[in-house]
PDB file of C-alpha atoms in Angstrom:
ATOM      1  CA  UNK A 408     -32.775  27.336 -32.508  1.00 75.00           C
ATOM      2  CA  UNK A 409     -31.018  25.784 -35.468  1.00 79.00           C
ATOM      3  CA  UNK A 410     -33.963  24.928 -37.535  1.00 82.00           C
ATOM      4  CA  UNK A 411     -35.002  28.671 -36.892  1.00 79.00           C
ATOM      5  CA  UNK A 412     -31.690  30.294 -37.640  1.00 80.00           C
ATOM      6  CA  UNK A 413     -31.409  28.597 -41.063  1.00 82.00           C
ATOM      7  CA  UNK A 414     -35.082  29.171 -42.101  1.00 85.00           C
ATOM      8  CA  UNK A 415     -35.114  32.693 -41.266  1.00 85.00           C
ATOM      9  CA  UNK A 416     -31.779  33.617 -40.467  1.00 82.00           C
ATOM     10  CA  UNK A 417     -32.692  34.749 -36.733  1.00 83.00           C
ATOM     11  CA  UNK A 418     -31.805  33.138 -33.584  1.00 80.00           C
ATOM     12  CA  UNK A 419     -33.198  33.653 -30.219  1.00 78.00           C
ATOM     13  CA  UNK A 420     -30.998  33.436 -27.377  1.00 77.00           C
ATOM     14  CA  UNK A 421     -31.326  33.920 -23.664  1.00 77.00           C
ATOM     15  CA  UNK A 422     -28.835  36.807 -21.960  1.00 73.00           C
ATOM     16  CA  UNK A 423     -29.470  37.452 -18.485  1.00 76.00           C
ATOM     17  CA  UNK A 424     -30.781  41.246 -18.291  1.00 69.00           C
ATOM     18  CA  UNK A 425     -28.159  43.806 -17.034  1.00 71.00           C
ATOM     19  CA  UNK A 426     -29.861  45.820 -13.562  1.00 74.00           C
ATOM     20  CA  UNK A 427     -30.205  49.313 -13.740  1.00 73.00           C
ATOM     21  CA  UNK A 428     -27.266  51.484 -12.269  1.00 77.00           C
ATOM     22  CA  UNK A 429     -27.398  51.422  -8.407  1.00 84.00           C
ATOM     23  CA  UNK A 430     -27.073  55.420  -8.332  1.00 89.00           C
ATOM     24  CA  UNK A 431     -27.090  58.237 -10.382  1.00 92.00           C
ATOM     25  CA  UNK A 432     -24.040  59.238 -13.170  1.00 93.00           C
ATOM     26  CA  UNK A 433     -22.902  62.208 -14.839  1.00 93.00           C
ATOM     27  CA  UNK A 434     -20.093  61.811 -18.050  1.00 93.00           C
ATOM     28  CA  UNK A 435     -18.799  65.034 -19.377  1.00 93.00           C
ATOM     29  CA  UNK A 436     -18.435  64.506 -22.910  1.00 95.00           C
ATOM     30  CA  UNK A 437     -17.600  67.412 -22.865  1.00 94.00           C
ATOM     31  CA  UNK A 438     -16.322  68.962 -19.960  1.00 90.00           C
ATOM     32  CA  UNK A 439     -16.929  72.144 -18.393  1.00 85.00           C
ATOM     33  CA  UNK A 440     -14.744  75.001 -18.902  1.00 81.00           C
ATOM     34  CA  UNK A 441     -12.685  75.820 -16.246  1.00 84.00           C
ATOM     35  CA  UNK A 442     -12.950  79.909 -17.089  1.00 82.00           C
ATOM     36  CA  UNK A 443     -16.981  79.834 -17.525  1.00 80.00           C
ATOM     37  CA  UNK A 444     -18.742  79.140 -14.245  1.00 82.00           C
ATOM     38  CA  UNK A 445     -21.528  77.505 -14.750  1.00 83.00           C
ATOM     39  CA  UNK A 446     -24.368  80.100 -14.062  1.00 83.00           C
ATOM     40  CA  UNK A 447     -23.163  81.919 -16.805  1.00 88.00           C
ATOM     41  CA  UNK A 448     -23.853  79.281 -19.441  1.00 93.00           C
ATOM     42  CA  UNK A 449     -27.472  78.758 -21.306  1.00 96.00           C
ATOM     43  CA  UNK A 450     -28.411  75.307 -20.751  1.00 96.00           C
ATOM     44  CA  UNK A 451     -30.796  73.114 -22.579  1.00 96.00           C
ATOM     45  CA  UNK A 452     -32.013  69.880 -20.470  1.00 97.00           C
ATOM     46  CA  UNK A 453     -33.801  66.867 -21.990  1.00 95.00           C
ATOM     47  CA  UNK A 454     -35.166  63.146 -20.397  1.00 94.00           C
ATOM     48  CA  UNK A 455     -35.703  60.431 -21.604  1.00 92.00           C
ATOM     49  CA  UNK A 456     -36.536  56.454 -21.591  1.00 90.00           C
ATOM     50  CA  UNK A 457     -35.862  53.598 -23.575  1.00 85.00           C
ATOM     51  CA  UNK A 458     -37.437  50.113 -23.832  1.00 80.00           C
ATOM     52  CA  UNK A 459     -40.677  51.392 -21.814  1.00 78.00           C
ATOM     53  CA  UNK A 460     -42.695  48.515 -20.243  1.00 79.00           C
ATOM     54  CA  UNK A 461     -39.667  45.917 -20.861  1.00 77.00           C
ATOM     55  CA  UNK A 462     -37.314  44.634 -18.178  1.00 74.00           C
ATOM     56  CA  UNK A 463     -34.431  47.119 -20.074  1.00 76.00           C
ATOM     57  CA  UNK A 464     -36.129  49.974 -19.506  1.00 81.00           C
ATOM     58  CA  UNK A 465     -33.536  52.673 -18.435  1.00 87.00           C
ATOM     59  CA  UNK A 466     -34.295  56.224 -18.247  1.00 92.00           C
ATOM     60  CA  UNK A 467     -31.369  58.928 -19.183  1.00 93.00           C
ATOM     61  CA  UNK A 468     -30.669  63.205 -19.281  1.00 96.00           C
ATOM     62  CA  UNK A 469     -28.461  65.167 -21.405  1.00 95.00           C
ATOM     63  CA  UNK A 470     -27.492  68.365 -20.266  1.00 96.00           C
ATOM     64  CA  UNK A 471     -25.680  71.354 -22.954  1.00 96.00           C
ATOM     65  CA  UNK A 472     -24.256  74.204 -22.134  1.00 95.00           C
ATOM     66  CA  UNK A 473     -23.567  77.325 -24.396  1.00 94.00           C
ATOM     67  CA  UNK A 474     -21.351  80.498 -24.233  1.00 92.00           C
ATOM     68  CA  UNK A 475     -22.715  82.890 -26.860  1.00 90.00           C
ATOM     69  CA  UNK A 476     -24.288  80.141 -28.657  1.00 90.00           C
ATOM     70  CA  UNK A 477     -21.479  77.574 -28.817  1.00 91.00           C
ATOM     71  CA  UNK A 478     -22.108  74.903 -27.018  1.00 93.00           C
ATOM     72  CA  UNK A 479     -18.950  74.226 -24.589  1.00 93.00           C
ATOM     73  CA  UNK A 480     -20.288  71.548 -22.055  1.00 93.00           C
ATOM     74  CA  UNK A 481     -22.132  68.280 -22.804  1.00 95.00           C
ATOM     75  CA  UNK A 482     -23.269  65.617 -20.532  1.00 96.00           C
ATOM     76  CA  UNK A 483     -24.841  62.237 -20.661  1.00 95.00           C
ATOM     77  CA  UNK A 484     -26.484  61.547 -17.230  1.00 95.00           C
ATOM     78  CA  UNK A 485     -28.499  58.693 -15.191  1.00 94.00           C
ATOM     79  CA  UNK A 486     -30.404  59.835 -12.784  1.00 95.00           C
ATOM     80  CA  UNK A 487     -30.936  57.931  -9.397  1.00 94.00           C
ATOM     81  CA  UNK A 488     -32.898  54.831  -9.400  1.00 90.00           C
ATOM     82  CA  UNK A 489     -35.894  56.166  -8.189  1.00 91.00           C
ATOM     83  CA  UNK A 490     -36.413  58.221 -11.030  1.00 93.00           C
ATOM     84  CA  UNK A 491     -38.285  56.182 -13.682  1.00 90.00           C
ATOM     85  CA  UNK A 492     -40.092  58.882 -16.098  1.00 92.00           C
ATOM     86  CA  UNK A 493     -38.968  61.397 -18.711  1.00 94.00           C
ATOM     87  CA  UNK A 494     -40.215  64.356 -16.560  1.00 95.00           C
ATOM     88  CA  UNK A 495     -38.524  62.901 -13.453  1.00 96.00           C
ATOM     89  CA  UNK A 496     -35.200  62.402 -15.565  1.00 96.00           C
ATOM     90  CA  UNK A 497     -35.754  66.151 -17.128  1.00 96.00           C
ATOM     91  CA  UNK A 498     -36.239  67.247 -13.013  1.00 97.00           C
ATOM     92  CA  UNK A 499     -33.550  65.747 -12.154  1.00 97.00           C
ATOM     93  CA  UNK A 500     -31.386  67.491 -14.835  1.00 97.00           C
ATOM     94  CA  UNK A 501     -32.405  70.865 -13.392  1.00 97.00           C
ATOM     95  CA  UNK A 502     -31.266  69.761 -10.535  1.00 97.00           C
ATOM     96  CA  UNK A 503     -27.713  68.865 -11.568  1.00 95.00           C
ATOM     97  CA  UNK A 504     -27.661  72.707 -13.125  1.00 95.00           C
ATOM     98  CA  UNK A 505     -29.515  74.521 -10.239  1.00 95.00           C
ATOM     99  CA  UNK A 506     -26.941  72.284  -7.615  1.00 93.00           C
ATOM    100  CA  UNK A 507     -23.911  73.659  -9.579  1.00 89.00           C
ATOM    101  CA  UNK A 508     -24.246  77.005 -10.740  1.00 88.00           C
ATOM    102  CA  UNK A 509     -24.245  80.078  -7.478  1.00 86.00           C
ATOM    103  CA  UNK A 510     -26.740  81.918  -9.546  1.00 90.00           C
ATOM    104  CA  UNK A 511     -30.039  80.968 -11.056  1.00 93.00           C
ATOM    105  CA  UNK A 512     -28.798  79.794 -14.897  1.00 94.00           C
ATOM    106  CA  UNK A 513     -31.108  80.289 -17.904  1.00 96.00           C
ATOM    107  CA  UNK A 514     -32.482  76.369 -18.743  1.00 97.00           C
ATOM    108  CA  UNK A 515     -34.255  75.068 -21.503  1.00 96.00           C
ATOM    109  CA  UNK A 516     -36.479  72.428 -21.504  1.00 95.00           C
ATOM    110  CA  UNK A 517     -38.747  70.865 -23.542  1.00 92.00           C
ATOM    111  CA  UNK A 518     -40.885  69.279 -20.728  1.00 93.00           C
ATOM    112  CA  UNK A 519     -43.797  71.840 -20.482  1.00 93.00           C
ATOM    113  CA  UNK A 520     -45.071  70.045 -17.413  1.00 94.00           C
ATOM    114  CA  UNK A 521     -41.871  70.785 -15.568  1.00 95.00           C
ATOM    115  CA  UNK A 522     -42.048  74.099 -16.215  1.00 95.00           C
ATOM    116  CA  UNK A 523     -45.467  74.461 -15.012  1.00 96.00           C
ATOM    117  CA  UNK A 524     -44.997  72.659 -11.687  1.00 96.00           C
ATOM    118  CA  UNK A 525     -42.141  75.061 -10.924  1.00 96.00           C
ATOM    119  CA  UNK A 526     -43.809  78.038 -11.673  1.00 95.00           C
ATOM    120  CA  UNK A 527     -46.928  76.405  -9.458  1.00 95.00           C
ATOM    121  CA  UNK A 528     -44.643  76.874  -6.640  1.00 94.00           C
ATOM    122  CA  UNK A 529     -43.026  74.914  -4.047  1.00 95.00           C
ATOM    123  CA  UNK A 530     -45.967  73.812  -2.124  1.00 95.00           C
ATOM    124  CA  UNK A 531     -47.371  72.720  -4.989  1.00 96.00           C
ATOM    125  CA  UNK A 532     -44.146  71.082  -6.549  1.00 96.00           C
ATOM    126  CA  UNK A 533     -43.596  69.512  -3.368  1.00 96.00           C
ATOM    127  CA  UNK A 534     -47.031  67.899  -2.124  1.00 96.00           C
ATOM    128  CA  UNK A 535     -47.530  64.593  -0.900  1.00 93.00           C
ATOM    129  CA  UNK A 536     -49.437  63.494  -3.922  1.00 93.00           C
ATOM    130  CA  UNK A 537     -46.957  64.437  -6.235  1.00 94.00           C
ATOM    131  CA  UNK A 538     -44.869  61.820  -7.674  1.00 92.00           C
ATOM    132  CA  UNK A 539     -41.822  64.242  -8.137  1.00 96.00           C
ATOM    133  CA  UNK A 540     -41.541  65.658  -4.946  1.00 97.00           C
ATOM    134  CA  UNK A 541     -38.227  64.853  -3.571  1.00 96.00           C
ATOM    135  CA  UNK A 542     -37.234  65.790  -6.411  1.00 97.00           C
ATOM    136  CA  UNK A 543     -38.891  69.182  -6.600  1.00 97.00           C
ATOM    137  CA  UNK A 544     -37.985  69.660  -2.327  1.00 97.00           C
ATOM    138  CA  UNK A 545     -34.319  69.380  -3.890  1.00 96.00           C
ATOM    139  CA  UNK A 546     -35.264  72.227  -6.774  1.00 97.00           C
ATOM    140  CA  UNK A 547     -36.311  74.261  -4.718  1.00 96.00           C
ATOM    141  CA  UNK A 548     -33.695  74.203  -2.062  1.00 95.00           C
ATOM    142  CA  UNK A 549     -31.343  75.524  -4.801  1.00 94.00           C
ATOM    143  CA  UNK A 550     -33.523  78.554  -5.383  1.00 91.00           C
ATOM    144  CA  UNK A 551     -35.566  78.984  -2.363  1.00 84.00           C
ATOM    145  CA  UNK A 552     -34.528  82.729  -1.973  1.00 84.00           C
ATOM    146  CA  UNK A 553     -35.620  83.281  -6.086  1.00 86.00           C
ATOM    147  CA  UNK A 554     -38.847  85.062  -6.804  1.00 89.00           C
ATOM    148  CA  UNK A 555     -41.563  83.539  -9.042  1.00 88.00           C
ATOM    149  CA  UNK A 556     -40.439  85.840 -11.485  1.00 91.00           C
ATOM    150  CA  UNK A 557     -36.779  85.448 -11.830  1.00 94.00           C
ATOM    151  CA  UNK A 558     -37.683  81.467 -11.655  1.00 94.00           C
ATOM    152  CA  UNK A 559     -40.479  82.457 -14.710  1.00 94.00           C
ATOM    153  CA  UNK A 560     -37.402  83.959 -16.794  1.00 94.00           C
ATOM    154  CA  UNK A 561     -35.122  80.888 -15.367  1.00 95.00           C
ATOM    155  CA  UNK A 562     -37.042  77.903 -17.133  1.00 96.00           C
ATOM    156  CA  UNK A 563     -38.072  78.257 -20.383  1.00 94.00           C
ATOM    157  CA  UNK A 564     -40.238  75.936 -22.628  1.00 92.00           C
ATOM    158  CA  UNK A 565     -38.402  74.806 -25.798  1.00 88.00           C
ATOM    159  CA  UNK A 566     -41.464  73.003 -27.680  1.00 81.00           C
ATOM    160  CA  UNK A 567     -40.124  69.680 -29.154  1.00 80.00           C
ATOM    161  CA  UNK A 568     -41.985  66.971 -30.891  1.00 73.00           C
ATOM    162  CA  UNK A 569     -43.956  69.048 -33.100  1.00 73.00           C
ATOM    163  CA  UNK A 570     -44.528  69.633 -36.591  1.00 75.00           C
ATOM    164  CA  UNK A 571     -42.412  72.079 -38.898  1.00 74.00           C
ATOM    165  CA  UNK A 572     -45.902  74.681 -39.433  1.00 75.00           C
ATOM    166  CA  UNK A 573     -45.988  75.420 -35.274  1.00 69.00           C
ATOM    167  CA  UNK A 574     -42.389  76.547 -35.491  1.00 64.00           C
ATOM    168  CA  UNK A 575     -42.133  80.053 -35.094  1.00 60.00           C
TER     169      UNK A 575
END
């Protein structure tokens, strides 16, 4: 370790690896405002995972909230420990909205998958084969008396990743 910290100036050292949260955790960096229930806010929902493939792999949501295009409510969120991909973490953050707002919210996402499997329905959301299911049984618990087409005008596809000339 010596010899290769004054050669190079690096130095490898062994630190045990942290283990991923035991259960699921919302911080409001911004809290919610106490006037504005939460069904009245637009929200915009992302996922995501660091460190794929490594032993510190840990996957995270953030959650926004606007009134009239401010944004008043901000959250960084771990989802349960179940959940290990980007669409499961951006599921998971619809659930969080769907499980606190009384009426169906408008939500962006940019997780064009998630949108599709909601708008395939709950039996098809919620079969055996699908990886997301519990996940999806708890969506759809929150809106089980919504029509296809309010849950159409619910979720909306925010493309991200893309380049500056398919904007617009």
């Amino acid at each position: 370790q010596r010899d290769m910290l004054f050669s190079t100036g690096m130095m490898a050292i062994s630190i045990p690896v942290p283990a991923p949260p035991s259960s699921e955790h919302i911080q409001w960096l911004v809290p919610l405002p106490d006037h504005t229930p939460m069904h009245l806010l637009k929200w915009y929902i992302d996922g995501s995972l660091i460190d794929p493939q490594t032993p510190f792999q840990r996957v995270g949501a953030g959650l926004v909230g606007l009134a009239e295009d401010i944004p008043v409510a901000l959250a960084a969120a771990t989802p349960p420990p179940w959940i290990d991909t980007i669409p499961g973490a951006e599921a998971w953050a619809l659930f969080v909205v769907l499980n606190n707002c009384m009426d169906l919210p408008k939500v962006t996402t940019d997780c064009l998958g998630n949108r599709r499997t909601l708008l395939g329905g709950q039996e098809y959301a919620t079969a055996s084969g699908r990886p997301l299911a519990r996940i999806w049984a708890a969506i759809f618990a929150c809106c089980e008396d919504a029509l296809l087409s309010q849950l159409d005008e619910m979720l909306t596809w925010g493309p991200a990743h893309t380049s500056w000339a398919t904007l617009g």
